[in-house]
Coordinates of C-alpha atoms in Angstrom, one line a residue:
Chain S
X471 CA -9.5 -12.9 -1.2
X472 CA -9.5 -10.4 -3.9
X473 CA -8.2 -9.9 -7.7
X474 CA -10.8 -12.0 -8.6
X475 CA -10.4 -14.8 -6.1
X476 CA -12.9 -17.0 -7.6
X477 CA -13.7 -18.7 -3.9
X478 CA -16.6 -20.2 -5.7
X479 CA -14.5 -22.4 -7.7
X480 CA -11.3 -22.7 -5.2
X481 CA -13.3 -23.4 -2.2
X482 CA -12.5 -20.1 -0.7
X483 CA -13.5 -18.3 2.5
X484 CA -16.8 -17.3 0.9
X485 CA -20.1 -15.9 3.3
X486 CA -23.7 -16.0 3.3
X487 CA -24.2 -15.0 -0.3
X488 CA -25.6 -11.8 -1.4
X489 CA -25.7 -10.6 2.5
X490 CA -22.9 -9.2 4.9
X491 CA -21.7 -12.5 7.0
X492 CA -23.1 -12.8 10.8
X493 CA -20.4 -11.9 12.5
X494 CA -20.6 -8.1 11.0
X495 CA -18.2 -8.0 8.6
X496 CA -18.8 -6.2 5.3
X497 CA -18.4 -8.4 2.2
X498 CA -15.1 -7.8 -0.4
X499 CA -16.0 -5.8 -3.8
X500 CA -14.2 -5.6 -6.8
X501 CA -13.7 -2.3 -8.4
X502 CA -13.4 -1.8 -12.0
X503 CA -13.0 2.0 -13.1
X504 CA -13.5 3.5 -16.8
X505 CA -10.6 6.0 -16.8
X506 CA -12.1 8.4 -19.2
X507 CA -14.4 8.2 -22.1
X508 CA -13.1 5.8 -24.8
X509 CA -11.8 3.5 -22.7
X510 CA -12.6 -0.2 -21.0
X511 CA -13.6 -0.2 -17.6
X512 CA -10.1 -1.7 -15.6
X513 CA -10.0 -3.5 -12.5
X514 CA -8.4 -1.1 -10.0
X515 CA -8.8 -2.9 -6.7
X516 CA -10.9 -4.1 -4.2
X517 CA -12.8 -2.9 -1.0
X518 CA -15.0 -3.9 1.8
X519 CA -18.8 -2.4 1.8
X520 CA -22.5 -3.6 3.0
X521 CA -24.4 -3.6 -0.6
X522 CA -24.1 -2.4 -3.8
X523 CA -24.9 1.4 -2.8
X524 CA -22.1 1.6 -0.3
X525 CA -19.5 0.1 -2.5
X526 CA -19.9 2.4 -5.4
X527 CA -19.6 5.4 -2.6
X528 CA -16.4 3.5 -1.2
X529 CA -15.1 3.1 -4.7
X530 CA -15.3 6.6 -5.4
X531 CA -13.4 7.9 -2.5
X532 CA -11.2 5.8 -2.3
X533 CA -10.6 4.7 -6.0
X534 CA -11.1 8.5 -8.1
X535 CA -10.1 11.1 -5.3
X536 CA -7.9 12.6 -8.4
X537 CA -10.3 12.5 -11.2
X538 CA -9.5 8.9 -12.2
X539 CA -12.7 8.0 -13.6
X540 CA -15.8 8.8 -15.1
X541 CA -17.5 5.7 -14.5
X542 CA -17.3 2.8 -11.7
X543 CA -18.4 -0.8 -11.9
X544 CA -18.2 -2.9 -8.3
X545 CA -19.0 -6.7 -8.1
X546 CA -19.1 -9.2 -5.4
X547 CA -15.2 -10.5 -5.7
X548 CA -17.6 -14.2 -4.9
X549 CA -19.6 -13.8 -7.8
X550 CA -17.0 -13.5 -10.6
X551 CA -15.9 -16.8 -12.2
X552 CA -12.2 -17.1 -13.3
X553 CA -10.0 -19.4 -14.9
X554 CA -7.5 -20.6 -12.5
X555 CA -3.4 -20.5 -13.6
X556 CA -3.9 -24.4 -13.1
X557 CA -5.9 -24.8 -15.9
X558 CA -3.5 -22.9 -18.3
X559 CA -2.3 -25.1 -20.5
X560 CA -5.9 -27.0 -21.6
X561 CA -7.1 -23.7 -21.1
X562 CA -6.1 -21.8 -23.5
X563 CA -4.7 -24.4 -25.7
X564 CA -7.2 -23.5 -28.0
X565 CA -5.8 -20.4 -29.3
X566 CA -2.1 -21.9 -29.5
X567 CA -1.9 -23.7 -32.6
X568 CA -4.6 -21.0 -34.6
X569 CA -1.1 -19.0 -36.4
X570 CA -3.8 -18.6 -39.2
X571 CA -6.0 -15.7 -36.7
X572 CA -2.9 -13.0 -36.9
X573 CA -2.6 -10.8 -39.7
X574 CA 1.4 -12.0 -39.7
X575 CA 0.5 -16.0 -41.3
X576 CA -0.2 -14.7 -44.3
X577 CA 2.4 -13.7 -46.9
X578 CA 2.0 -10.8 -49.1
X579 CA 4.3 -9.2 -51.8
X580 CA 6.0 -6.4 -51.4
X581 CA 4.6 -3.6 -53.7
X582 CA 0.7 -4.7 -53.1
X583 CA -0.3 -0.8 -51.2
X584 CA -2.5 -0.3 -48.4
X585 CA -2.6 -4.0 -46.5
Chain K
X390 CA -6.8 -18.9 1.7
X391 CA -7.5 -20.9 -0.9
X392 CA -4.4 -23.1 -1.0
X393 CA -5.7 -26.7 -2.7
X394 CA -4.2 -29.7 -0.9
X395 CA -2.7 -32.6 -3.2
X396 CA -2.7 -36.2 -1.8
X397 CA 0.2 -36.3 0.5
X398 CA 1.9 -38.8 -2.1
X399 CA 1.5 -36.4 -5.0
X400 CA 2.3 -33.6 -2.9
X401 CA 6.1 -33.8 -2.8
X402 CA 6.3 -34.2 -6.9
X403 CA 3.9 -31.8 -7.3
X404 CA 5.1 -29.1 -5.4
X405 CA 8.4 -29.0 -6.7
X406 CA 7.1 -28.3 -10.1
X407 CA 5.3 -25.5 -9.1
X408 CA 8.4 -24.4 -7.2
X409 CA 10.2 -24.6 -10.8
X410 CA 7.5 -22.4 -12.5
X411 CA 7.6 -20.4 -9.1
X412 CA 11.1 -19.6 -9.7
X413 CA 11.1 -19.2 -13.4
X414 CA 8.6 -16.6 -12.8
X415 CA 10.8 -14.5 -10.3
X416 CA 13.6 -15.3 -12.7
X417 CA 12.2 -13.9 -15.9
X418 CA 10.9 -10.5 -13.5
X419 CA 7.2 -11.4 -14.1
X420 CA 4.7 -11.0 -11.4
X421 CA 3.3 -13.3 -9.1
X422 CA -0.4 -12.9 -9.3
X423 CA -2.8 -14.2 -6.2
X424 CA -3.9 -17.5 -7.8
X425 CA -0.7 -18.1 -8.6
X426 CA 1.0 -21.5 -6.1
X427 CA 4.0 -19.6 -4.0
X428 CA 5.8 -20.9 -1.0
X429 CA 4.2 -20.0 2.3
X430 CA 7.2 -18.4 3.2
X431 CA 7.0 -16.0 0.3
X432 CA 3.0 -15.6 1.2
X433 CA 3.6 -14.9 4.5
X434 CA 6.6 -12.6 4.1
X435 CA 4.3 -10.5 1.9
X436 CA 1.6 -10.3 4.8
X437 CA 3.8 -9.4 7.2
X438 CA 5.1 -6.5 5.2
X439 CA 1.7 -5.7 3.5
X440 CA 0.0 -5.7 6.8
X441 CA 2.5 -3.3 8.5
X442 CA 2.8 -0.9 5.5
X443 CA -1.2 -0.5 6.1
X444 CA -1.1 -0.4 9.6
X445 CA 1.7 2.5 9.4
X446 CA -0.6 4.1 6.6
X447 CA -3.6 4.2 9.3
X448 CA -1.6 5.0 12.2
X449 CA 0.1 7.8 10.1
X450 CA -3.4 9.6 9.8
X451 CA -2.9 10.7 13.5
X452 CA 0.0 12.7 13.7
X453 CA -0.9 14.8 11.5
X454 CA -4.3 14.6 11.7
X455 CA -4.2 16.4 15.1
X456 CA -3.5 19.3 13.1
X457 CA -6.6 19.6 10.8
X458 CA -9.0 21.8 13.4
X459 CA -5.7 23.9 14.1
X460 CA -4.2 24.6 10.7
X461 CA -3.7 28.2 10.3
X462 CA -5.5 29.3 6.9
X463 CA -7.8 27.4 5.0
X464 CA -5.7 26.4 2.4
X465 CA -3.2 24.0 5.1
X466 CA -6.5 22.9 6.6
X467 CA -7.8 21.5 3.3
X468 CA -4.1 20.5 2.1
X469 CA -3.9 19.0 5.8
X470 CA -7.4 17.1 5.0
X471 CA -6.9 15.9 1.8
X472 CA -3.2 14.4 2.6
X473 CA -4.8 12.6 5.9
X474 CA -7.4 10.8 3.4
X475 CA -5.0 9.9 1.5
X476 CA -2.9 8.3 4.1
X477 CA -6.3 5.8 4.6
X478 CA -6.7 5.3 0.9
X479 CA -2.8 4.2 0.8
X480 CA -4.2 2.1 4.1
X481 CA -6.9 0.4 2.3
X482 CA -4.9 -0.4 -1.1
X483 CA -2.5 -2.1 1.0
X484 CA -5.1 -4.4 2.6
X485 CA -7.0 -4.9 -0.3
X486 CA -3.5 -6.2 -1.6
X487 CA -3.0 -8.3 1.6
X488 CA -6.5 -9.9 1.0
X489 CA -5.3 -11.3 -2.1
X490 CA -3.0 -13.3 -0.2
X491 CA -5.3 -15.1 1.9
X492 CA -5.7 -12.6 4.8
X493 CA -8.3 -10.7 6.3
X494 CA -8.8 -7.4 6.6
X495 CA -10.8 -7.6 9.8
X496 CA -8.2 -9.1 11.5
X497 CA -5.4 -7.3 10.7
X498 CA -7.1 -4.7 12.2
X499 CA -7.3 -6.7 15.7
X500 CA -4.0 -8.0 15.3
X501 CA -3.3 -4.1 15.2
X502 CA -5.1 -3.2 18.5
X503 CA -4.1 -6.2 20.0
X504 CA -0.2 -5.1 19.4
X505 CA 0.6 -8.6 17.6
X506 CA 1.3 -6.8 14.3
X507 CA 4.0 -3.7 14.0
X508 CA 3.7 -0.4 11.7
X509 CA 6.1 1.8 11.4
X510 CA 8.1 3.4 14.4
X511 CA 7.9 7.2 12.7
X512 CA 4.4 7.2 14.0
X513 CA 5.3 7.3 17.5
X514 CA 6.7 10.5 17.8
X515 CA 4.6 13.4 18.4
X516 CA 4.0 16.3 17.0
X517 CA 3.9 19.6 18.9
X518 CA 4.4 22.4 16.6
X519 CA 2.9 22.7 13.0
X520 CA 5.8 22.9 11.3
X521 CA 5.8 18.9 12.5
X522 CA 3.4 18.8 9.3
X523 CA 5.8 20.7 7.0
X524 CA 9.0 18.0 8.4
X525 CA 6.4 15.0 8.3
X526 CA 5.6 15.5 4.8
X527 CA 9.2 16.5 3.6
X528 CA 11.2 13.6 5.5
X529 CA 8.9 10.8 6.3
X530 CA 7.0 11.1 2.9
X531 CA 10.5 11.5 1.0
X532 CA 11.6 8.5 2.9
X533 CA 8.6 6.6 2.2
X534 CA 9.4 7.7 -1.3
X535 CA 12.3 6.3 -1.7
X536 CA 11.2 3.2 0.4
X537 CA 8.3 3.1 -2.2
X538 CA 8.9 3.7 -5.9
X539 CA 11.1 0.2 -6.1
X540 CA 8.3 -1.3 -4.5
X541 CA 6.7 -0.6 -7.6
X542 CA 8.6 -2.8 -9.4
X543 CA 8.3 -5.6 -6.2
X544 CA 7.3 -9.4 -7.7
X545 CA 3.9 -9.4 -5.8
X546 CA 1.7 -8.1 -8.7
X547 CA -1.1 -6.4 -6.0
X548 CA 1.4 -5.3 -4.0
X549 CA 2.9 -3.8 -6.8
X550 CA 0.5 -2.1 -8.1
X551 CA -0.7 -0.5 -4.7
X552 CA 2.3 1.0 -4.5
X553 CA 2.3 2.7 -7.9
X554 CA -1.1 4.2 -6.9
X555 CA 0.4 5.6 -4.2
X556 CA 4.0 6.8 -5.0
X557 CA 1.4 9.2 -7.7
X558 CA -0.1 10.9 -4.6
X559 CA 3.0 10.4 -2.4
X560 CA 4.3 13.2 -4.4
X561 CA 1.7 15.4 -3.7
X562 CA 2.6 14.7 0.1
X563 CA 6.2 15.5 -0.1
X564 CA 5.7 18.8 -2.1
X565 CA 3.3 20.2 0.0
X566 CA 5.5 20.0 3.4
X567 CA 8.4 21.0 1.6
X568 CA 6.1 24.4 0.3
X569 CA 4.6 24.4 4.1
X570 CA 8.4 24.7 5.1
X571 CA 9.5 27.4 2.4
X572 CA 6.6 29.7 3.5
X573 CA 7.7 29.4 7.7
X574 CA 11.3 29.7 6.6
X575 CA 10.5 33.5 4.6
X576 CA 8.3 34.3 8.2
X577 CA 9.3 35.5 11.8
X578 CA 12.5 34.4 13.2
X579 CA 10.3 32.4 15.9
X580 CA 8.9 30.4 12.7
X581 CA 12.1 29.9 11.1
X582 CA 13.1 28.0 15.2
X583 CA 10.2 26.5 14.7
X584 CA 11.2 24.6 11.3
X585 CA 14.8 24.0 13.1
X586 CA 13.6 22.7 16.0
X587 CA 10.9 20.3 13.9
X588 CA 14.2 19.2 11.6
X589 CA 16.3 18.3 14.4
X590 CA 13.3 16.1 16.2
X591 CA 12.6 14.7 12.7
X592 CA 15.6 13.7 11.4
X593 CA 16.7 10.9 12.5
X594 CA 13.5 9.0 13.2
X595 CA 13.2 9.7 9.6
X596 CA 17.0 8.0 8.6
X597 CA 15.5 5.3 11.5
X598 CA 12.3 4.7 9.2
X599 CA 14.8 2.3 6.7
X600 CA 15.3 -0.4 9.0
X601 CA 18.1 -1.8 11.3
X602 CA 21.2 -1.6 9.2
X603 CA 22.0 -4.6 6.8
X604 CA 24.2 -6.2 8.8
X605 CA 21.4 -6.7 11.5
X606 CA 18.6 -6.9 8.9
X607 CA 18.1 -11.3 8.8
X608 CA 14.8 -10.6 6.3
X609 CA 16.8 -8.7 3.7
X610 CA 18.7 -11.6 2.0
X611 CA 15.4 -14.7 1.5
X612 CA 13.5 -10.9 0.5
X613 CA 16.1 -10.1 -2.0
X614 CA 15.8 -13.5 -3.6
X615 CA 12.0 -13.2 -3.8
X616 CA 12.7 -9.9 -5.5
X617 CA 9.8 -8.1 -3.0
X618 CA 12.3 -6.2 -1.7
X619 CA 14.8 -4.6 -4.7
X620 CA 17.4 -2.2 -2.5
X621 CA 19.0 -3.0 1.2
X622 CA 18.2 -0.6 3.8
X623 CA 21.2 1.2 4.2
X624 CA 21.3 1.5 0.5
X625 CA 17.5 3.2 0.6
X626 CA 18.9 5.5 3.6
X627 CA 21.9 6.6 1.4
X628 CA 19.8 7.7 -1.5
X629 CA 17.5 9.9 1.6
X630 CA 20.2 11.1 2.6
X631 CA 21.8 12.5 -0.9
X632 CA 18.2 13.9 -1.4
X633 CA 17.5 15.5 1.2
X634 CA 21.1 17.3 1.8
X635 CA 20.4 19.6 -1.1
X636 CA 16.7 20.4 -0.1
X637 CA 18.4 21.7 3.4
X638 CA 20.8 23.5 2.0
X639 CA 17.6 25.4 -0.5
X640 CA 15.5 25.9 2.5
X641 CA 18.4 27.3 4.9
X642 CA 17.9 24.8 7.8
X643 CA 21.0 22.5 9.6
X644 CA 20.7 18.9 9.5
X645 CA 21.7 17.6 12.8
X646 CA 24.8 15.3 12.5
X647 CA 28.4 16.7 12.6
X648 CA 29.5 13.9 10.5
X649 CA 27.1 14.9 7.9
X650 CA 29.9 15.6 4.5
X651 CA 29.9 15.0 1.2
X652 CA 32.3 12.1 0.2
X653 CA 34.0 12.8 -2.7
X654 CA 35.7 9.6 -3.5
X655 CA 32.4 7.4 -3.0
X656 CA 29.8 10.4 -4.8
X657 CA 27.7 10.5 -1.5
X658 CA 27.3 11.9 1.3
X659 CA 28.8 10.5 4.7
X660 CA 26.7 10.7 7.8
X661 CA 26.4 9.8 11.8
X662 CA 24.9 6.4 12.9
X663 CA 21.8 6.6 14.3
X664 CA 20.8 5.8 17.6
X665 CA 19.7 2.2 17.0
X666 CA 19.3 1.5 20.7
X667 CA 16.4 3.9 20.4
X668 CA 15.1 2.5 17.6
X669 CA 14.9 -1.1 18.9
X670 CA 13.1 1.0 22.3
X671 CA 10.1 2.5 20.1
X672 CA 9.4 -0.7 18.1
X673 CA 9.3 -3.0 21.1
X674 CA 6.6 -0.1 22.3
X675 CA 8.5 1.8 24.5
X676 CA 8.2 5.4 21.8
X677 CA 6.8 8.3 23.1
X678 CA 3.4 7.9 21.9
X679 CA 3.0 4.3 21.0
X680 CA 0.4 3.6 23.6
X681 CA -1.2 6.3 22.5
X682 CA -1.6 5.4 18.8
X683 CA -2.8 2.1 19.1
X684 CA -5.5 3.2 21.8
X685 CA -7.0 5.5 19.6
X686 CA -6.8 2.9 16.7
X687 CA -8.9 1.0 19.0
X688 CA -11.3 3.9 20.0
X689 CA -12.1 4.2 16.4
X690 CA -12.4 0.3 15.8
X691 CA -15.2 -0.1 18.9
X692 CA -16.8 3.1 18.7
X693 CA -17.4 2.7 15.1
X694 CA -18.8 -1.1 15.3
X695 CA -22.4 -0.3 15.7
X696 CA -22.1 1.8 12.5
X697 CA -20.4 -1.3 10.7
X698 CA -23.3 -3.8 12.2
X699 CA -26.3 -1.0 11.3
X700 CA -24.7 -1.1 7.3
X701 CA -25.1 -4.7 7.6
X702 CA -28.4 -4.8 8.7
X703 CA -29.8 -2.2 6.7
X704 CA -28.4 -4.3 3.4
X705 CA -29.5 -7.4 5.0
X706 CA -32.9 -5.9 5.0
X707 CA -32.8 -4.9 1.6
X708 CA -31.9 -7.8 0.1
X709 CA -35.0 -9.6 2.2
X710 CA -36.9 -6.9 0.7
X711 CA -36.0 -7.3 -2.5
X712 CA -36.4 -11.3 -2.8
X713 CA -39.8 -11.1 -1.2
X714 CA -40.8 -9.1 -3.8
X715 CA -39.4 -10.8 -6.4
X716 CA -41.5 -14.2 -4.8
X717 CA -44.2 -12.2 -4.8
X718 CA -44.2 -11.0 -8.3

């Protein structure tokens, strides 16, 4: 399962870590692209490949075939850890009652320039 | 699939909340995402479609394809080349998006050999004269087209974002075919038969490629709700229709349907009923070239396991390699 599946956590259909499974098939990648200089690398997708090697040749031709990117990042979708829509409300509860971290809490008079 | 199982006493109360945030989700027009709880009907209605939009993606590669060692110029044959790679990239967006729900891309691909999963009828026609590329490219991409740019907007966030990768380079596809034609059409009178004859074989597999007609389409309705789908096919067939009529009239060839007339009073055009006998014929297998397609699929699929079993072994080997020498170190 791609999109950052998290089968570690979710008890998904994960394999023999690290290796293609027995029965052949190629393990799922996930493909994260830098669009152009400047930018964050962005997940774009995900793709089936042996190691490391063949998924950044996969990711190319399949991912940049129009110049998409200048840089390409792929990961084992089983080794990325992700919060799970379940745990959204503990989750990021944290950042919900912090008004004070946005530029907007604070009150400033009109004619101070430049802030 | 990573579906977590309540206790069968919570279930009931638990599932119907995430039914309500479900809903709300659709409701408001936000995505689904793949973590996200979603009735299995929506999850496998999303298969279903996913896994035949990539199967017809894969199986599209051939029809055309047959024409890459006998394009005429260098130019179609690397046009013709880079369009069929493209076709398997749109393929392998769309499983990559069916993986996020839970299936696997290994077996899609048997339940495509095996004949347990459809693609699109188009595919089973042949193509017998080069200007088949030109009409491929200018009806069955401007259907897929118009089949595809509200599926950019569908409420399956993968799904939807695979399509917006590949309405960018559907473009490409349509443009190119519609050129391919423009050139034949200012040729020999031979080549401007050959576009006619390609239009009339063409055409209405390509009004076909929509679906059964509303009335006889039982999926459209639960679809709607879900908001995967956003247009009914007869609605989707319309809009090809008012497309295309104008791009026929540009290159000089004649659409095949006496009852094809603009409508006045409804501001579109009117036009035949297609044979949907023929239709029901080619997706129950019985097209000119179905057998054909799939056996080749399957060709590919055996004759390129040892290749898929050496990459394994090779990075099996590796990664020995390289823990042994980290022990050892």
């Amino acid at each position: 399962m791609s999109e950052v599946n998290g089968a570690g956590e979710m008890g998904g259909t994960s394999d023999v870590s690290g290796v293609s499974s027995v029965n052949g098939e190629w393990p799922l990648y996930e493909v994260f692209i830098r669009g152009k200089r400047g930018l964050n690398h962005v997940h774009v997708g995900s793709l089936r490949a042996a190691d490391n090697r063949m998924a950044l040749t996969h990711a190319r031709d399949l991912y940049t075939r129009r110049n998409e990117g200048v840089s390409i990042w792929v990961v084992r979708s089983n080794d990325i850890a992700a919060s799970t829509p379940d745990e959204k409300d503990s989750f990021f509860d944290p950042s919900g009652d912090k008004v004070y971290r946005h530029p907007t809490f604070y009150t400033i008079p009109e004619d101070v320039p430049h802030i | 699939m990573t579906t977590t199982h309540a206790a069968p006493e919570a279930e009931e109360s638990g599932e119907s909340a995430e039914q309500t945030r479900f809903d709300r989700t659709i409701a408001r027009d936000q995505r689904i995402e793949p973590r996200d709880w979603m009735p299995e009907g929506y999850r496998k209605t999303l298969i279903r479609q996913i896994a035949q939009h990539a199967h017809s993606e894969i199986i599209g590669m051939q029809p055309e394809g047959e024409w890459i060692t006998r394009a005429p110029s260098l130019r179609r044959k690397a046009i013709l080349f880079a369009k069929v790679q493209d076709e398997a990239g749109h393929g392998l967006y769309l499983y990559s998006a069916a993986e996020t729900l839970g299936a696997d891309r290994a077996d899609l691909t048997l339940r495509l050999i095996e004949g347990r999963q459809k693609y699109s009828s188009i595919f089973n026609y042949p193509t017998p004269s080069f200007a088949d590329v030109g009409v491929i490219g200018w009806f069955v991409d401007g259907a897929a087209i118009c089949n595809q740019v509200p599926l950019c907007r569908s409420s399956y966030g993968p799904y939807a974002r695979a399509m917006v990768r590949v309405c960018k380079e559907e473009s490409f596809h349509q443009r190119q075919g519609y050129e391919l034609l423009l050139t034949m059409m200012r040729g020999t009178e031979a080549q401007r038969a050959m576009v006619q004859d390609a239009v009339d074989r063409w055409w209405w597999p390509s009004l076909m490629m929509f679906g059964p007609p509303d009335a006889e389409s039982p999926n459209t309705a639960q679809s709607t709700a879900w908001k995967i789908k956003r247009h009914s096919n007869d609605e989707l067939r319309q809009r090809f229709v008012d497309m295309t009529v104008p791009q026929a009239e540009k290159l000089g060839v004649t659409l095949p349907d006496p009852e094809l007339v603009w409508n006045e009073a409804r501001g579109h055009h009117d036009f035949g009923t297609p044979d949907w006998s023929e239709l029901k014929r080619v997706i129950a297998g019985d097209g000119p070239c179905n057998a054909e397609r799939v056996a080749r699929r399957r060709t590919a699929h055996e004759e390129g396991a040892w290749v898929r079993e050496a990459a394994s072994a090779y990075a099996a080997k590796q990664a020995d390699r390289a823990r042994r020498t980290e022990v050892s170190a």
